[in-house]
Short mmCIF file of C-alpha atoms in Angstrom, two decimals:
data_model
loop_
_atom_site.label_atom_id
_atom_site.label_comp_id
_atom_site.label_asym_id
_atom_site.label_seq_id
_atom_site.Cartn_x
_atom_site.Cartn_y
_atom_site.Cartn_z
CA MET A 17 91.60 74.33 124.95
CA ALA A 18 93.78 71.45 123.81
CA GLY A 19 93.11 69.74 127.10
CA GLU A 20 89.37 69.44 126.67
CA ARG A 21 88.84 66.19 124.83
CA HIS A 22 85.36 64.97 125.68
CA SER A 23 83.14 65.08 122.63
CA ALA A 24 80.91 68.01 123.50
CA SER A 25 83.78 70.45 123.79
CA CYS A 26 86.18 69.14 121.19
CA TYR A 27 86.99 72.51 119.66
CA LEU A 28 89.54 73.58 117.11
CA ASP A 29 92.38 75.65 118.51
CA GLU A 30 94.08 78.30 116.42
CA ARG A 31 97.35 76.43 116.03
CA THR A 32 95.57 73.36 114.67
CA PHE A 33 93.57 75.62 112.37
CA ARG A 34 96.78 77.00 110.88
CA LEU A 35 98.34 73.57 110.52
CA CYS A 36 95.23 72.13 108.84
CA CYS A 37 95.15 75.10 106.47
CA GLN A 38 98.81 74.71 105.55
CA LEU A 39 98.26 71.07 104.66
CA PHE A 40 95.11 72.02 102.75
CA LEU A 41 96.99 74.69 100.84
CA GLN A 42 99.77 72.33 99.84
CA HIS A 43 97.22 70.18 98.04
CA SER A 44 95.53 73.22 96.58
CA VAL A 45 98.80 74.17 94.93
CA THR A 46 99.18 70.63 93.56
CA ILE A 47 95.79 70.62 91.89
CA GLN A 48 95.82 74.36 91.15
CA ASP A 49 92.65 74.93 93.12
CA GLY A 50 93.39 78.61 93.66
CA TRP A 51 93.51 78.93 97.47
CA SER A 52 96.03 81.24 99.07
CA TRP A 53 97.04 82.15 102.59
CA GLU A 54 96.73 85.77 103.62
CA GLU A 55 98.66 86.90 106.63
CA ILE A 56 97.52 89.94 108.59
CA LYS A 57 100.31 92.46 109.04
CA GLY A 58 101.09 93.19 112.61
CA ALA A 59 99.37 90.07 113.94
CA ASP A 60 100.12 86.39 113.84
CA GLU A 61 96.75 85.75 112.30
CA GLY A 62 95.82 84.68 108.84
CA PHE A 63 93.12 83.12 106.73
CA MET A 64 92.63 81.24 103.48
CA ARG A 65 91.21 82.97 100.45
CA LYS A 66 89.92 81.95 97.06
CA THR A 67 88.20 83.92 94.32
CA VAL A 68 86.05 82.25 91.70
CA LEU A 69 84.18 83.52 88.69
CA ILE A 70 80.83 81.81 88.43
CA PRO A 71 78.51 82.25 85.48
CA VAL A 72 75.10 83.47 86.45
CA ARG A 73 72.26 81.05 85.79
CA SER A 74 69.34 82.95 84.36
CA ASP A 75 67.25 79.88 85.02
CA ALA A 76 68.57 76.57 86.35
CA SER A 77 66.22 74.36 84.32
CA HIS A 78 66.93 76.26 81.15
CA HIS A 79 70.61 75.63 81.67
CA GLU A 80 69.99 71.92 82.08
CA ASP A 81 67.94 71.88 78.89
CA VAL A 82 70.79 73.37 76.94
CA CYS A 83 73.18 70.79 78.34
CA SER A 84 70.88 67.88 77.59
CA VAL A 85 70.32 69.07 74.04
CA ARG A 86 74.08 69.06 73.55
CA THR A 87 74.71 65.58 74.87
CA GLU A 88 71.76 63.89 73.21
CA ASN A 89 71.87 65.46 69.79
CA THR A 90 75.54 65.96 69.03
CA ASP A 91 75.43 63.49 66.22
CA SER A 92 72.27 64.68 64.53
CA LEU A 93 72.38 68.42 65.17
CA THR A 94 71.67 70.55 62.19
CA GLU A 95 74.00 73.49 61.76
CA GLU A 96 71.23 75.83 62.82
CA LEU A 97 70.46 74.03 66.06
CA GLN A 98 74.14 73.79 66.88
CA ALA A 99 74.55 77.52 66.36
CA ASP A 100 71.61 78.17 68.69
CA VAL A 101 73.12 76.01 71.39
CA GLU A 102 76.45 77.76 71.09
CA ASP A 103 74.76 81.15 71.28
CA GLU A 104 72.91 80.09 74.40
CA ALA A 105 76.10 78.85 75.99
CA ALA A 106 77.91 82.02 75.06
CA GLY A 107 75.09 84.06 76.52
CA LEU A 108 75.28 82.16 79.78
CA GLN A 109 79.06 82.41 79.94
CA ALA A 110 79.02 86.15 79.32
CA VAL A 111 77.43 87.02 82.65
CA CYS A 112 79.78 86.21 85.49
CA GLN A 113 79.91 87.02 89.16
CA ARG A 114 82.91 87.06 91.43
CA TYR A 115 82.65 84.86 94.52
CA GLU A 116 85.29 85.53 97.09
CA TYR A 117 85.63 82.95 99.90
CA HIS A 118 87.50 83.37 103.13
CA VAL A 119 88.15 80.65 105.69
CA VAL A 120 88.70 82.47 108.95
CA TYR A 121 89.35 81.26 112.46
CA SER A 122 86.91 82.52 115.08
CA SER A 123 88.57 82.63 118.47
CA SER A 124 85.22 83.41 120.07
CA TYR A 125 83.63 80.18 118.91
CA GLN A 126 86.89 78.30 118.41
CA ILE A 127 85.78 77.07 115.02
CA PRO A 128 86.53 78.05 111.44
CA VAL A 129 83.98 80.23 109.69
CA LEU A 130 83.36 80.46 105.97
CA TYR A 131 82.68 83.94 104.71
CA PHE A 132 81.82 84.75 101.17
CA ARG A 133 81.20 87.86 99.18
CA VAL A 134 79.56 88.07 95.80
CA SER A 135 80.18 90.98 93.48
CA THR A 136 79.77 91.83 89.83
CA LEU A 137 82.88 92.06 87.70
CA ASP A 138 82.92 95.81 88.18
CA GLY A 139 82.96 95.51 91.94
CA ARG A 140 79.37 96.11 92.99
CA SER A 141 77.96 93.85 95.69
CA VAL A 142 75.31 91.46 94.49
CA SER A 143 72.01 91.46 96.28
CA LEU A 144 70.87 88.53 98.36
CA GLU A 145 68.06 87.70 95.96
CA ASP A 146 70.49 87.35 93.09
CA VAL A 147 72.86 85.20 95.13
CA TRP A 148 69.91 83.06 96.12
CA SER A 149 69.00 82.43 92.50
CA ASN A 150 72.46 80.97 91.90
CA VAL A 151 72.25 78.44 94.68
CA HIS A 152 71.94 74.92 93.33
CA PRO A 153 68.32 73.73 93.53
CA ASN A 154 69.43 70.75 95.62
CA TYR A 155 70.42 73.05 98.44
CA ARG A 156 67.61 75.54 98.12
CA GLN A 157 65.10 73.58 100.10
CA ARG A 158 67.39 73.18 103.06
CA LEU A 159 68.41 76.77 102.85
CA ARG A 160 64.82 77.93 102.80
CA GLN A 161 64.80 77.06 106.43
CA GLU A 162 68.07 78.86 106.88
CA PRO A 163 68.03 81.97 104.78
CA TRP A 164 70.94 84.28 104.73
CA ASP A 165 70.07 87.88 105.07
CA THR A 166 72.55 88.96 107.65
CA LEU A 167 75.35 91.02 106.29
CA THR A 168 78.25 91.04 108.63
CA GLN A 169 81.83 92.09 108.59
CA GLN A 170 84.61 89.74 107.79
CA VAL A 171 86.30 89.65 111.13
CA VAL A 172 89.90 89.86 110.04
CA LEU A 173 89.90 92.01 106.92
CA GLY A 174 87.02 94.35 107.45
CA THR A 175 85.38 93.92 104.07
CA ALA A 176 81.72 93.26 103.56
CA HIS A 177 80.66 89.63 103.39
CA PHE A 178 77.54 87.63 103.65
CA ILE A 179 77.13 85.41 106.59
CA LYS A 180 74.49 82.84 106.16
CA GLY A 181 71.65 83.47 108.56
CA GLY A 182 70.09 80.89 110.81
CA ALA A 183 66.50 79.75 111.02
CA ARG A 184 63.82 82.35 110.61
CA SER A 185 60.93 82.03 112.94
CA GLU A 186 57.51 82.83 111.63
CA LYS A 187 56.59 84.80 114.69
CA THR A 188 59.56 87.08 114.83
CA THR A 189 61.72 88.80 112.32
CA VAL A 190 64.91 88.05 114.20
CA VAL A 191 67.36 86.16 112.07
CA ASP A 192 69.81 84.17 114.09
CA ASN A 193 73.35 84.51 113.02
CA LEU A 194 74.85 81.85 110.84
CA ILE A 195 77.53 81.20 113.32
CA TYR A 196 75.01 79.35 115.39
CA THR A 197 74.02 77.20 112.48
CA LEU A 198 77.63 76.53 111.78
CA VAL A 199 78.41 75.85 115.41
CA VAL A 200 75.68 73.22 115.57
CA LEU A 201 76.85 71.75 112.30
CA LEU A 202 80.41 71.70 113.42
CA LEU A 203 79.82 70.41 116.89
CA ASN A 204 78.07 67.46 115.29
CA LEU A 205 80.99 67.12 112.97
CA HIS A 206 83.37 67.24 115.89
CA GLU A 207 81.99 64.30 117.69
CA HIS A 208 82.28 62.10 114.67
CA VAL A 209 85.24 63.43 112.85
CA TYR A 210 87.75 65.64 114.57
CA CYS A 211 88.04 63.59 117.71
CA SER A 212 89.20 60.67 115.64
CA GLN A 213 92.26 62.79 114.89
CA ARG A 214 92.82 60.99 111.63
CA LEU A 215 91.26 63.60 109.41
CA ASN A 216 92.10 67.14 108.55
CA TYR A 217 89.42 69.30 110.18
CA ILE A 218 89.47 71.96 107.48
CA VAL A 219 89.11 69.47 104.64
CA THR A 220 86.13 67.74 106.21
CA TRP A 221 84.42 70.93 107.34
CA LEU A 222 84.90 72.80 104.08
CA SER A 223 83.67 69.82 102.08
CA VAL A 224 80.39 70.07 103.98
CA VAL A 225 79.77 73.80 104.14
CA GLY A 226 81.47 74.86 100.92
CA PRO A 227 79.11 73.37 98.33
CA VAL A 228 76.12 75.00 100.00
CA VAL A 229 77.48 78.40 98.96
CA GLY A 230 78.77 77.37 95.58
CA LEU A 231 82.28 76.41 96.63
CA ASP A 232 83.58 73.24 95.06
CA VAL A 233 86.02 71.17 97.12
CA PRO A 234 87.49 68.41 94.93
CA LEU A 235 87.42 64.92 96.38
CA SER A 236 91.18 64.55 96.09
CA TYR A 237 91.55 66.72 99.21
CA SER A 238 90.06 63.95 101.32
CA THR A 239 92.62 61.39 100.24
CA ALA A 240 95.65 63.60 99.73
CA VAL A 241 95.56 65.84 102.78
CA SER A 242 96.62 64.45 106.13
CA ALA A 243 95.79 65.56 109.64
CA PRO A 244 98.37 67.66 111.43
CA ASP A 245 100.53 65.85 113.98
CA MET B 30 76.20 98.53 144.55
CA ALA B 31 74.16 101.72 144.11
CA ASP B 32 77.10 103.49 142.48
CA ASP B 33 77.54 100.77 139.92
CA LYS B 34 73.94 100.99 138.79
CA ASP B 35 74.47 104.72 138.20
CA VAL B 36 77.39 103.84 135.96
CA LEU B 37 75.13 101.61 133.90
CA ARG B 38 72.67 104.48 133.46
CA ASP B 39 75.39 106.99 132.60
CA VAL B 40 76.73 104.66 129.94
CA TRP B 41 73.28 103.98 128.49
CA PHE B 42 72.23 107.64 128.31
CA GLY B 43 75.51 108.99 126.92
CA ARG B 44 74.90 111.34 124.00
CA ILE B 45 77.00 113.05 121.33
CA PRO B 46 75.79 116.28 119.74
CA ALA B 47 76.06 115.92 115.97
CA CYS B 48 75.47 118.16 112.99
CA PHE B 49 74.47 116.46 109.74
CA THR B 50 75.20 118.24 106.47
CA LEU B 51 74.34 117.03 103.00
CA SER B 52 77.29 116.30 100.76
CA PRO B 53 77.81 118.99 98.08
CA GLU B 54 77.96 116.13 95.54
CA GLU B 55 74.26 115.43 96.02
CA ILE B 56 71.78 116.96 93.60
CA THR B 57 69.20 119.05 95.39
CA GLU B 58 66.20 121.07 94.33
CA ARG B 59 67.02 123.73 96.91
CA GLU B 60 69.59 124.28 99.61
CA ALA B 61 69.43 121.90 102.56
CA GLU B 62 69.77 123.19 106.10
CA PRO B 63 72.04 121.16 108.40
CA TYR B 64 70.25 118.88 110.84
CA TYR B 65 71.23 118.72 114.50
CA LEU B 66 70.75 115.61 116.58
CA LEU B 67 71.91 114.12 119.90
CA LEU B 68 73.25 110.69 119.02
CA PRO B 69 73.04 107.90 121.62
CA ARG B 70 76.55 106.55 122.13
CA VAL B 71 75.33 102.98 122.55
CA SER B 72 73.19 102.78 119.42
CA TYR B 73 73.90 102.51 115.71
CA LEU B 74 73.90 105.32 113.16
CA THR B 75 71.35 103.83 110.82
CA LEU B 76 69.01 103.06 113.72
CA VAL B 77 68.81 106.62 115.00
CA THR B 78 68.94 108.75 111.85
CA ASP B 79 65.47 108.33 110.33
CA LYS B 80 64.76 112.01 110.96
CA VAL B 81 68.03 113.00 109.33
CA LYS B 82 67.11 111.01 106.24
CA LYS B 83 63.60 112.46 106.09
CA HIS B 84 64.97 115.97 106.48
CA PHE B 85 67.29 115.69 103.49
CA LEU B 86 64.89 113.71 101.32
CA LYS B 87 62.65 116.79 101.35
CA VAL B 88 65.08 118.65 99.10
CA MET B 89 65.91 115.77 96.77
CA LYS B 90 64.26 114.06 93.85
CA THR B 91 63.48 110.36 94.38
CA GLU B 92 65.54 109.32 91.37
CA ASP B 93 68.69 110.84 92.92
CA VAL B 94 68.28 108.91 96.17
CA GLU B 95 70.02 105.59 96.81
CA GLU B 96 71.06 104.07 100.13
CA ILE B 97 72.05 106.63 102.75
CA TRP B 98 75.57 106.55 104.13
CA PHE B 99 77.60 108.78 106.42
CA GLU B 100 81.09 110.12 106.27
CA TYR B 101 83.42 112.09 108.53
CA GLU B 102 86.40 113.95 107.02
CA GLY B 103 86.60 111.59 104.09
CA SER B 104 86.15 108.36 106.07
CA PRO B 105 82.93 106.43 105.51
CA LEU B 106 81.41 105.70 108.92
CA LYS B 107 80.74 102.03 109.63
CA TRP B 108 77.16 101.98 110.87
CA HIS B 109 77.68 98.58 112.45
CA TYR B 110 80.06 100.05 115.01
CA PRO B 111 78.29 101.72 117.95
CA THR B 112 78.04 105.46 117.39
CA GLY B 113 80.10 106.29 120.47
CA VAL B 114 82.94 104.12 119.24
CA LEU B 115 82.95 105.92 115.88
CA PHE B 116 83.12 109.26 117.64
CA ASP B 117 85.87 108.23 120.06
CA LEU B 118 87.87 106.80 117.21
CA HIS B 119 87.49 109.59 114.65
CA ALA B 120 86.60 112.79 116.43
CA SER B 121 87.50 112.54 120.11
CA ASN B 122 89.60 115.62 120.38
CA THR B 123 87.76 117.86 117.98
CA ALA B 124 85.25 120.57 118.77
CA LEU B 125 81.61 119.68 119.14
CA PRO B 126 79.18 119.28 117.45
CA TRP B 127 80.45 116.27 115.51
CA ASN B 128 80.13 117.24 111.83
CA ILE B 129 78.90 114.32 109.76
CA THR B 130 78.35 114.42 106.00
CA VAL B 131 75.33 112.66 104.54
CA HIS B 132 75.45 110.89 101.16
CA PHE B 133 72.78 109.28 99.01
CA LYS B 134 74.88 107.96 96.16
CA ASN B 135 78.21 106.30 95.35
CA PHE B 136 77.85 103.86 98.22
CA PRO B 137 81.39 102.70 99.11
CA GLU B 138 80.85 98.97 98.54
CA HIS B 139 84.21 97.86 99.81
CA GLU B 140 84.15 99.83 103.02
CA LEU B 141 80.62 99.76 104.31
CA LEU B 142 77.98 97.15 104.86
CA HIS B 143 74.57 97.73 103.33
CA CYS B 144 71.78 98.40 105.77
CA ALA B 145 68.54 97.73 103.95
CA SER B 146 66.35 97.73 107.04
CA ASN B 147 66.28 97.60 110.83
CA SER B 148 66.30 93.81 110.74
CA VAL B 149 69.85 93.95 109.43
CA ILE B 150 70.82 96.04 112.46
CA GLU B 151 68.93 93.69 114.75
CA ALA B 152 70.64 90.64 113.26
CA HIS B 153 74.03 92.26 113.66
CA PHE B 154 73.28 93.34 117.23
CA MET B 155 72.06 89.88 118.22
CA SER B 156 75.04 88.21 116.59
CA CYS B 157 77.36 90.38 118.72
CA ILE B 158 75.46 89.48 121.88
CA LYS B 159 75.67 85.80 121.01
CA GLU B 160 79.35 85.97 120.30
CA ALA B 161 79.92 87.79 123.60
CA ASP B 162 78.05 85.07 125.45
CA ALA B 163 80.04 82.39 123.65
CA LEU B 164 83.09 84.01 125.21
CA LYS B 165 81.58 84.65 128.66
CA HIS B 166 79.47 81.56 129.24
CA LYS B 167 80.09 79.15 126.34
CA SER B 168 76.72 80.41 125.05
CA GLN B 169 74.84 78.74 127.92
CA VAL B 170 73.01 81.86 129.11
CA ILE B 171 71.96 83.12 125.69
CA ASN B 172 70.84 79.65 124.63
CA ASP B 173 68.73 79.25 127.77
CA MET B 174 66.86 82.43 126.89
CA GLN B 175 63.76 82.26 124.76
CA LYS B 176 63.19 84.10 121.51
CA LYS B 177 61.07 86.65 123.32
CA ASP B 178 63.96 87.38 125.68
CA HIS B 179 66.26 88.02 122.73
CA LYS B 180 63.60 90.28 121.31
CA GLN B 181 63.43 92.18 124.56
CA LEU B 182 67.14 92.98 124.35
CA TRP B 183 66.70 94.36 120.86
CA MET B 184 63.53 96.30 121.62
CA GLY B 185 65.19 97.80 124.69
CA LEU B 186 67.98 99.16 122.52
CA GLN B 187 65.76 100.22 119.65
CA ASN B 188 63.33 102.12 121.88
CA ASP B 189 65.93 103.43 124.31
CA LYS B 190 64.41 101.58 127.29
CA PHE B 191 67.10 101.08 129.91
CA ASP B 192 64.97 99.04 132.34
CA GLN B 193 63.52 96.78 129.66
CA PHE B 194 67.01 96.08 128.33
CA TRP B 195 68.73 95.48 131.65
CA ALA B 196 65.95 93.26 132.99
CA MET B 197 67.25 90.73 130.49
CA ASN B 198 70.86 91.82 130.12
CA ARG B 199 71.65 91.33 133.80
CA LYS B 200 71.50 87.57 133.19
CA LEU B 201 74.28 87.94 130.66
CA MET B 202 76.36 89.70 133.30
CA GLU B 203 76.22 86.95 135.90
CA TYR B 204 78.95 84.44 136.60
CA PRO B 205 79.64 81.66 139.13
CA THR B 206 81.15 83.30 142.23
CA GLU B 207 83.87 80.70 142.52
CA GLU B 208 85.12 81.61 139.02
CA GLY B 209 85.67 85.26 139.91
CA GLY B 210 84.47 86.41 136.52
CA PHE B 211 83.51 85.47 132.97
CA ARG B 212 85.29 82.71 131.10
CA TYR B 213 86.73 85.20 128.62
CA ILE B 214 86.14 88.95 128.30
CA PRO B 215 84.37 90.08 125.11
CA PHE B 216 86.32 93.11 123.93
CA ARG B 217 87.59 94.77 120.77
CA ILE B 218 90.44 97.24 120.49
CA TYR B 219 90.12 99.74 117.65
CA GLN B 220 92.73 101.94 116.07
CA THR B 221 92.27 104.41 113.26
CA MET B 222 95.43 103.75 111.32
CA SER B 223 95.55 100.00 111.14
CA GLU B 224 95.44 97.21 108.57
CA ARG B 225 92.88 95.34 110.60
CA PRO B 226 89.52 96.61 111.81
CA PHE B 227 90.10 95.60 115.44
CA ILE B 228 92.03 93.37 117.80
CA GLN B 229 90.02 90.66 119.47
CA LYS B 230 91.63 87.77 121.36
CA LEU B 231 90.85 85.37 124.15
CA PHE B 232 91.56 86.98 127.51
CA ARG B 233 90.64 85.69 130.94
CA PRO B 234 89.68 88.25 133.61
CA VAL B 235 91.43 86.32 136.38
CA SER B 236 95.04 85.17 136.43
CA PRO B 237 95.88 81.48 136.90
CA GLU B 238 96.75 82.36 140.51
CA GLY B 239 93.27 83.81 141.01
CA ASN B 240 94.11 87.53 140.88
CA PRO B 241 91.75 89.89 139.04
CA LEU B 242 93.41 91.27 135.91
CA THR B 243 93.20 94.93 134.94
CA LEU B 244 92.79 97.06 131.82
CA GLY B 245 96.54 97.61 132.02
CA ASP B 246 97.15 93.85 131.98
CA LEU B 247 94.97 93.51 128.88
CA LEU B 248 96.82 96.27 127.06
CA LYS B 249 100.22 94.98 128.14
CA GLU B 250 99.42 91.71 126.44
CA LEU B 251 97.63 92.98 123.34
CA PHE B 252 98.69 96.58 122.78
CA PRO B 253 101.81 97.28 124.83
CA ALA B 254 102.50 100.52 122.97
CA ALA B 255 99.44 102.02 124.66
CA ILE B 256 101.04 101.77 128.10
CA CYS B 257 103.32 104.69 128.57
CA VAL B 258 106.63 104.24 130.27
CA GLU B 259 107.31 106.65 133.13
CA ASP B 260 109.58 109.29 131.60
CA GLU B 261 108.26 109.19 128.07
CA PRO B 262 105.40 111.42 126.92
CA LYS B 263 102.10 109.61 126.48
CA ARG B 264 101.70 108.41 122.91
CA TYR B 265 98.19 107.00 123.00
CA GLN B 266 94.88 107.60 124.70
CA VAL B 267 92.84 104.55 125.65
CA ILE B 268 89.18 105.53 125.48
CA ILE B 269 86.01 103.74 126.53
CA HIS B 270 82.71 105.65 126.28
CA GLY B 271 84.59 108.89 125.86
CA ILE B 272 86.67 108.57 129.02
CA GLU B 273 90.12 107.24 129.84
CA PRO B 274 89.60 104.67 132.61
CA LEU B 275 92.46 104.10 135.02
CA LEU B 276 94.65 101.24 133.86
CA GLU B 277 94.26 99.71 137.33
CA THR B 278 90.53 99.12 136.75
CA PRO B 279 89.69 95.43 136.90
CA ILE B 280 88.77 94.20 133.43
CA GLN B 281 85.89 92.13 134.84
CA TRP B 282 84.33 95.28 136.31
CA LEU B 283 84.79 97.12 133.02
CA SER B 284 83.14 94.27 131.14
CA GLU B 285 80.13 94.28 133.49
CA HIS B 286 79.64 98.04 133.60
CA LEU B 287 81.19 99.67 130.56
CA SER B 288 80.25 97.21 127.87
CA HIS B 289 77.93 98.37 125.14
CA PRO B 290 74.47 96.84 124.88
CA ASP B 291 76.01 94.32 122.49
CA ASN B 292 77.95 93.04 125.55
CA PHE B 293 81.32 93.94 124.07
CA LEU B 294 83.82 96.26 125.68
CA HIS B 295 84.80 98.54 122.80
CA ILE B 296 88.16 100.18 123.39
CA SER B 297 89.45 102.96 121.13
CA VAL B 298 93.16 103.65 121.04
CA ILE B 299 93.96 106.99 119.44
CA PRO B 300 97.11 109.06 119.19
CA ALA B 301 97.41 111.37 122.19
CA PRO B 302 96.98 114.99 121.16
CA SER B 303 100.27 116.84 120.91
CA ASP B 304 99.78 120.06 122.81
#
C-alpha cells in the first residue's frame, strides 16, 4: 500500500491514519476542541471521537432574523423588544441535540470515514428529517443530490450511526452508500493534496467533509498541524 | 465444477426453523399464538418477517405498536446481520426451533439500527457488496455494472431467486487467473462476548510465494485462539453457514462458495460446547 504512489491509487494506510490523528489530537487539546482517541480493547485499532451539543433551529431564517435584530438595534432597543429577543434566544438554546462524530479508518477502502449519530439529550435517535432540517442552507442544495437515508453500523464500535447516502436516481430507489461519495471526494483530494506529502491528510479531509454534517473544524488546524514524517 | 454449483445452491437454500413469540411486555387484546417460520439463512430478519408482523398486529391496538424488533434470550438481534449468522452466533448448539421474541416497543436505540423500510435493507445490502468488491477487485467489477445489474442482485435476494442472483453475482466471483484469487478476501469474524462487533482485516488469499492460503492460515493470523493445539481440548467452534469447515480449506474457495449474497464470508466463533 505504501508503495503505490501514482495519483489514482494514492491511498491512506492505517499507520499514516493513526499518525495524522495523533497530530490532529495534539492541536485539539491545545485549542480545547474536544476530540479524543478511543482505542479498541483487544485490537490495535482506534478512532477519533467528538460529541457536540447543537441547538436545534426551528427555522433557519427565523434564527437569522433574531440575530440581525440584535446587531442592528442594540443601541435603540426598548426594554420590551430586548426582552423578546432574549426570550427567543433562550427558546432556541433550550432545544439541543447531541451530535456524536467518529473518524474511523476503513481498511476496505483505505480511507478515513466520518460517521455521525444524532440523538436527543435523553438518548433517542433523531430522525433523518429532523437532522436534515439542521443542515446549513448552504449545503442543502448539494446534499439534495446526495441525501442520506442509509443507516449503517459504525464499523468499530457497533453503535448506530448515519452514513450519508450517495446520489438517488429517479428511476430506482437504490441509494448508493456514502462511502462511494466519500471515495470519489477523497480520491480527488488525494491527487491534489495527500501526494504532496506536506499536509496532514486528516486535517484536510475533515475540513472538507466535516462542515457538511455540522462539524466545525477551526482554521488553526491547517496551520498548526503538520504532516507525519 | 458440478459439485461446486451444488454448494452454491445448498448455501442459498439453507433454512432455520424459528418460532416467534410475542413479548409478555406487549399489550394485547387477546392471547397471541406463536408463529412458526423457516428463515432463509442468507437473508435478513426484517426482510422475511412481514407475516410474523401481520400475525401479531392482529392482536394489538395500533397505538401500542412502534417499530418491530427481535430478541433472543435477552439479546436484541441485529437485523443487518444475515439471519444465519445470528443463529450460528447465538443459538448454534440449542434445540430447534429457534425461539425468537417479538417486540413492538422500547426499541433499543443503542444496540439496533432502525429499519423503516425495505430500502434501508437494500441500501445496507448493496453497501456490503460494494465494500466486498472494493476488497476483491478495487471496485472495478461493481463499478462496471449498471444500476439495473445492482438492482438484479437485490431483487434476486429479496425474491429468493437463485438463478437471477447468480447470473450477476458470478461476475463478482471472477478473478484474473494469474493472480490465483481475489486481491483481498472480504470476511468478518464474529464472537458473542466481545467489545467489538467483528474482526475485519486485509487478508490476501495467496501467500507472497504463490501458495493458496487456508481458513487455518486466516485464523492463525487473526484469531489464533480458535486453532486448537493437539493435546488440548477444543475451546472454540469456527462456524460458517452452520458447519465447521476443515481448517485446510483454501480461503479463496470459501470466499467463492460460502460467502453470503452480500459477498462477505461471515465466520462465527463460539465457545465449544462442554460435554
